[in-house]
Amino acid sequence: MENASRELLNIVIPCYHEADGLPILESRLANVLNTLESQQLNVELIIVDDGSRDGTWQAIVAWAARDRRVRGIRLSRNFGHQAALTCGYDLARGDAVVCLDADLQDPPELIPDMVARWREGFDVVLAVRRRRKGESAFKLWTATLFYRTLRGLGAGYVRADSGDFRLLSRRSLNALNSLREQHRFIRGMVGWIGFNTTELFYDRDARHAGTTHYPLRKMLRLALDAMVSFSSAPLRLAYVLSGLLMLVTLGYLAYVLLVHFVWGIALVPGWASLLLAIIGFGAMNLFCLGLMGEYVGRIYEQVKHRPVYIVAASAEQPPAAVAAAAPVRLDRPQPGTPAAGELQ
Ligand code: UDP
Ligand code: MG
């Protein structure tokens, strides 16, 4: 089974209160793992228990005792899906890594297809849902609204209808792992790092056991993380408002002048100047807030500590002595040792 010369595939599975579902997951995965191993791959499952208080951890421990391909990790408390996923990604040592939900909403049978795409040379293989079974109209509608808003805010890196079911090559995983921001919206980050990306379509099934752990509260938090960490546009809202108020001020000024000088109607003394002062100062305040927003936005970009760019490949001749000693692999460049002649 295990063979050192084969490539290693990690499958990361974040679990939160999934004790009921794990046995079904295990049996569904069994066939898939056999298929993968017959395709010259070693497989290691990294199952992250995100602070469950039901029997999830016990189930993972028992599974790991039965199957040496299973590595269980328990977080000290519930950190949330994106954090559990980050933990799995950090621990993955494989040549490629797939992330899978424990509730089987993402069919594991798709993994061999993802691997095939990866072997064709793609670094990121996104599974894109074609249709969603068993999800409420509300969830579908909010998901559409969410992706539209994100795009509108200039965070166009997110592929609509792609969840966290994806394969990443070693080098794209290294790039993703180099983004160490606290509030993580991994879908967006995967889009941001770039690399050759392809898509596989699939039908999303209904959850096979338990209930969703993304109640409205967590969904809203994820949406906010996504918008705020990929766009400074909300900070500029004050600018827009100040512009609108400025227009109101000018309009009102024109009206007052018209009333007084052209139509000759007497105004209550002090009324116009008071209103103009209120609206005018309001506009000025908002303008200054917007200005502050510009600076805060830049500070925010800076403290995220994202790399300014990510190198995918480079083309250069290896030094002559080294070239004679070690032939250069052209197929899959390892991080840090770019293959000669490779330029994408
Ligand atoms: N999950 C997690 N921590 C959480 C919430 C969810 O690790 O705080 C896991 C959960 O066990 C599942 C995956 O993340 O494997 C997706 O969660 P869920 O199915 O509840 O989300 P939905 O599919 O409804 O968006
Ligand atoms: Mg689910």
PDB file of N, CA and C in Angstrom, residues 77-117:
ATOM      1  N   ARG A  77     -11.019  24.436  21.129  1.00  0.00           N
ATOM      2  CA  ARG A  77     -12.396  24.905  21.204  1.00  0.00           C
ATOM      3  C   ARG A  77     -12.912  25.071  19.788  1.00  0.00           C
ATOM      4  N   ASN A  78     -14.139  25.529  19.647  1.00  0.00           N
ATOM      5  CA  ASN A  78     -14.687  25.747  18.315  1.00  0.00           C
ATOM      6  C   ASN A  78     -14.141  27.055  17.744  1.00  0.00           C
ATOM      7  N   PHE A  79     -13.279  26.938  16.752  1.00  0.00           N
ATOM      8  CA  PHE A  79     -12.687  28.128  16.145  1.00  0.00           C
ATOM      9  C   PHE A  79     -13.401  28.509  14.859  1.00  0.00           C
ATOM     10  N   GLY A  80     -14.268  27.640  14.388  1.00  0.00           N
ATOM     11  CA  GLY A  80     -14.986  27.935  13.135  1.00  0.00           C
ATOM     12  C   GLY A  80     -14.376  27.179  11.974  1.00  0.00           C
ATOM     13  N   HIS A  81     -15.216  26.969  10.962  1.00  0.00           N
ATOM     14  CA  HIS A  81     -14.857  26.155   9.811  1.00  0.00           C
ATOM     15  C   HIS A  81     -13.571  26.609   9.118  1.00  0.00           C
ATOM     16  N   GLN A  82     -13.446  27.929   8.868  1.00  0.00           N
ATOM     17  CA  GLN A  82     -12.287  28.416   8.131  1.00  0.00           C
ATOM     18  C   GLN A  82     -10.988  28.211   8.921  1.00  0.00           C
ATOM     19  N   ALA A  83     -11.079  28.325  10.253  1.00  0.00           N
ATOM     20  CA  ALA A  83      -9.889  28.123  11.080  1.00  0.00           C
ATOM     21  C   ALA A  83      -9.517  26.642  11.114  1.00  0.00           C
ATOM     22  N   ALA A  84     -10.523  25.766  11.199  1.00  0.00           N
ATOM     23  CA  ALA A  84     -10.255  24.328  11.215  1.00  0.00           C
ATOM     24  C   ALA A  84      -9.605  23.911   9.897  1.00  0.00           C
ATOM     25  N   LEU A  85     -10.099  24.495   8.827  1.00  0.00           N
ATOM     26  CA  LEU A  85      -9.555  24.204   7.505  1.00  0.00           C
ATOM     27  C   LEU A  85      -8.104  24.686   7.409  1.00  0.00           C
ATOM     28  N   THR A  86      -7.850  25.866   7.963  1.00  0.00           N
ATOM     29  CA  THR A  86      -6.492  26.409   7.956  1.00  0.00           C
ATOM     30  C   THR A  86      -5.550  25.475   8.702  1.00  0.00           C
ATOM     31  N   CYS A  87      -6.009  24.945   9.821  1.00  0.00           N
ATOM     32  CA  CYS A  87      -5.191  24.005  10.595  1.00  0.00           C
ATOM     33  C   CYS A  87      -4.838  22.793   9.737  1.00  0.00           C
ATOM     34  N   GLY A  88      -5.832  22.240   9.061  1.00  0.00           N
ATOM     35  CA  GLY A  88      -5.584  21.086   8.189  1.00  0.00           C
ATOM     36  C   GLY A  88      -4.599  21.419   7.076  1.00  0.00           C
ATOM     37  N   TYR A  89      -4.781  22.605   6.466  1.00  0.00           N
ATOM     38  CA  TYR A  89      -3.888  23.024   5.380  1.00  0.00           C
ATOM     39  C   TYR A  89      -2.451  23.179   5.885  1.00  0.00           C
ATOM     40  N   ASP A  90      -2.316  23.708   7.111  1.00  0.00           N
ATOM     41  CA  ASP A  90      -0.974  23.894   7.662  1.00  0.00           C
ATOM     42  C   ASP A  90      -0.287  22.554   7.892  1.00  0.00           C
ATOM     43  N   LEU A  91      -1.063  21.555   8.296  1.00  0.00           N
ATOM     44  CA  LEU A  91      -0.462  20.268   8.649  1.00  0.00           C
ATOM     45  C   LEU A  91      -0.229  19.376   7.439  1.00  0.00           C
ATOM     46  N   ALA A  92      -0.856  19.706   6.316  1.00  0.00           N
ATOM     47  CA  ALA A  92      -0.755  18.836   5.141  1.00  0.00           C
ATOM     48  C   ALA A  92       0.679  18.835   4.608  1.00  0.00           C
ATOM     49  N   ARG A  93       1.206  17.628   4.357  1.00  0.00           N
ATOM     50  CA  ARG A  93       2.572  17.527   3.838  1.00  0.00           C
ATOM     51  C   ARG A  93       2.571  17.032   2.403  1.00  0.00           C
ATOM     52  N   GLY A  94       1.365  16.781   1.878  1.00  0.00           N
ATOM     53  CA  GLY A  94       1.253  16.093   0.590  1.00  0.00           C
ATOM     54  C   GLY A  94       1.632  16.934  -0.614  1.00  0.00           C
ATOM     55  N   ASP A  95       1.631  16.296  -1.773  1.00  0.00           N
ATOM     56  CA  ASP A  95       1.897  16.991  -3.031  1.00  0.00           C
ATOM     57  C   ASP A  95       0.650  17.720  -3.507  1.00  0.00           C
ATOM     58  N   ALA A  96      -0.486  17.303  -2.971  1.00  0.00           N
ATOM     59  CA  ALA A  96      -1.736  17.994  -3.272  1.00  0.00           C
ATOM     60  C   ALA A  96      -2.651  17.786  -2.070  1.00  0.00           C
ATOM     61  N   VAL A  97      -3.607  18.692  -1.922  1.00  0.00           N
ATOM     62  CA  VAL A  97      -4.521  18.567  -0.792  1.00  0.00           C
ATOM     63  C   VAL A  97      -5.939  18.891  -1.236  1.00  0.00           C
ATOM     64  N   VAL A  98      -6.866  18.049  -0.781  1.00  0.00           N
ATOM     65  CA  VAL A  98      -8.275  18.262  -1.082  1.00  0.00           C
ATOM     66  C   VAL A  98      -8.968  18.555   0.237  1.00  0.00           C
ATOM     67  N   CYS A  99      -9.927  19.478   0.217  1.00  0.00           N
ATOM     68  CA  CYS A  99     -10.704  19.715   1.424  1.00  0.00           C
ATOM     69  C   CYS A  99     -12.116  19.198   1.200  1.00  0.00           C
ATOM     70  N   LEU A 100     -12.643  18.547   2.201  1.00  0.00           N
ATOM     71  CA  LEU A 100     -13.938  17.883   2.063  1.00  0.00           C
ATOM     72  C   LEU A 100     -14.775  18.177   3.303  1.00  0.00           C
ATOM     73  N   ASP A 101     -16.074  18.451   3.115  1.00  0.00           N
ATOM     74  CA  ASP A 101     -16.952  18.602   4.279  1.00  0.00           C
ATOM     75  C   ASP A 101     -17.285  17.224   4.832  1.00  0.00           C
ATOM     76  N   ALA A 102     -17.457  17.145   6.145  1.00  0.00           N
ATOM     77  CA  ALA A 102     -17.724  15.844   6.755  1.00  0.00           C
ATOM     78  C   ALA A 102     -19.143  15.368   6.488  1.00  0.00           C
ATOM     79  N   ASP A 103     -20.031  16.288   6.066  1.00  0.00           N
ATOM     80  CA  ASP A 103     -21.442  15.910   5.954  1.00  0.00           C
ATOM     81  C   ASP A 103     -21.781  15.318   4.585  1.00  0.00           C
ATOM     82  N   LEU A 104     -20.771  15.052   3.759  1.00  0.00           N
ATOM     83  CA  LEU A 104     -20.942  14.417   2.450  1.00  0.00           C
ATOM     84  C   LEU A 104     -21.778  15.261   1.490  1.00  0.00           C
ATOM     85  N   GLN A 105     -21.859  16.559   1.746  1.00  0.00           N
ATOM     86  CA  GLN A 105     -22.522  17.420   0.763  1.00  0.00           C
ATOM     87  C   GLN A 105     -21.643  17.550  -0.471  1.00  0.00           C
ATOM     88  N   ASP A 106     -20.335  17.367  -0.259  1.00  0.00           N
ATOM     89  CA  ASP A 106     -19.413  17.330  -1.382  1.00  0.00           C
ATOM     90  C   ASP A 106     -19.126  15.864  -1.655  1.00  0.00           C
ATOM     91  N   PRO A 107     -19.472  15.360  -2.834  1.00  0.00           N
ATOM     92  CA  PRO A 107     -19.270  13.929  -3.076  1.00  0.00           C
ATOM     93  C   PRO A 107     -17.789  13.573  -3.176  1.00  0.00           C
ATOM     94  N   PRO A 108     -17.281  12.685  -2.290  1.00  0.00           N
ATOM     95  CA  PRO A 108     -15.863  12.314  -2.353  1.00  0.00           C
ATOM     96  C   PRO A 108     -15.508  11.628  -3.666  1.00  0.00           C
ATOM     97  N   GLU A 109     -16.537  11.087  -4.359  1.00  0.00           N
ATOM     98  CA  GLU A 109     -16.284  10.390  -5.628  1.00  0.00           C
ATOM     99  C   GLU A 109     -15.693  11.335  -6.685  1.00  0.00           C
ATOM    100  N   LEU A 110     -15.781  12.639  -6.426  1.00  0.00           N
ATOM    101  CA  LEU A 110     -15.247  13.607  -7.389  1.00  0.00           C
ATOM    102  C   LEU A 110     -13.724  13.748  -7.264  1.00  0.00           C
ATOM    103  N   ILE A 111     -13.170  13.254  -6.147  1.00  0.00           N
ATOM    104  CA  ILE A 111     -11.743  13.488  -5.874  1.00  0.00           C
ATOM    105  C   ILE A 111     -10.837  12.893  -6.970  1.00  0.00           C
ATOM    106  N   PRO A 112     -11.087  11.654  -7.455  1.00  0.00           N
ATOM    107  CA  PRO A 112     -10.217  11.147  -8.523  1.00  0.00           C
ATOM    108  C   PRO A 112     -10.221  12.049  -9.756  1.00  0.00           C
ATOM    109  N   ASP A 113     -11.374  12.645 -10.087  1.00  0.00           N
ATOM    110  CA  ASP A 113     -11.420  13.580 -11.223  1.00  0.00           C
ATOM    111  C   ASP A 113     -10.557  14.807 -10.944  1.00  0.00           C
ATOM    112  N   MET A 114     -10.616  15.279  -9.679  1.00  0.00           N
ATOM    113  CA  MET A 114      -9.798  16.443  -9.326  1.00  0.00           C
ATOM    114  C   MET A 114      -8.323  16.106  -9.479  1.00  0.00           C
ATOM    115  N   VAL A 115      -7.968  14.891  -9.025  1.00  0.00           N
ATOM    116  CA  VAL A 115      -6.575  14.459  -9.119  1.00  0.00           C
ATOM    117  C   VAL A 115      -6.148  14.405 -10.583  1.00  0.00           C
ATOM    118  N   ALA A 116      -7.068  13.920 -11.446  1.00  0.00           N
ATOM    119  CA  ALA A 116      -6.730  13.830 -12.871  1.00  0.00           C
ATOM    120  C   ALA A 116      -6.415  15.218 -13.418  1.00  0.00           C
ATOM    121  N   ARG A 117      -7.227  16.221 -13.029  1.00  0.00           N
ATOM    122  CA  ARG A 117      -6.973  17.592 -13.495  1.00  0.00           C
ATOM    123  C   ARG A 117      -5.629  18.111 -12.977  1.00  0.00           C
TER     124      ARG A 117
END
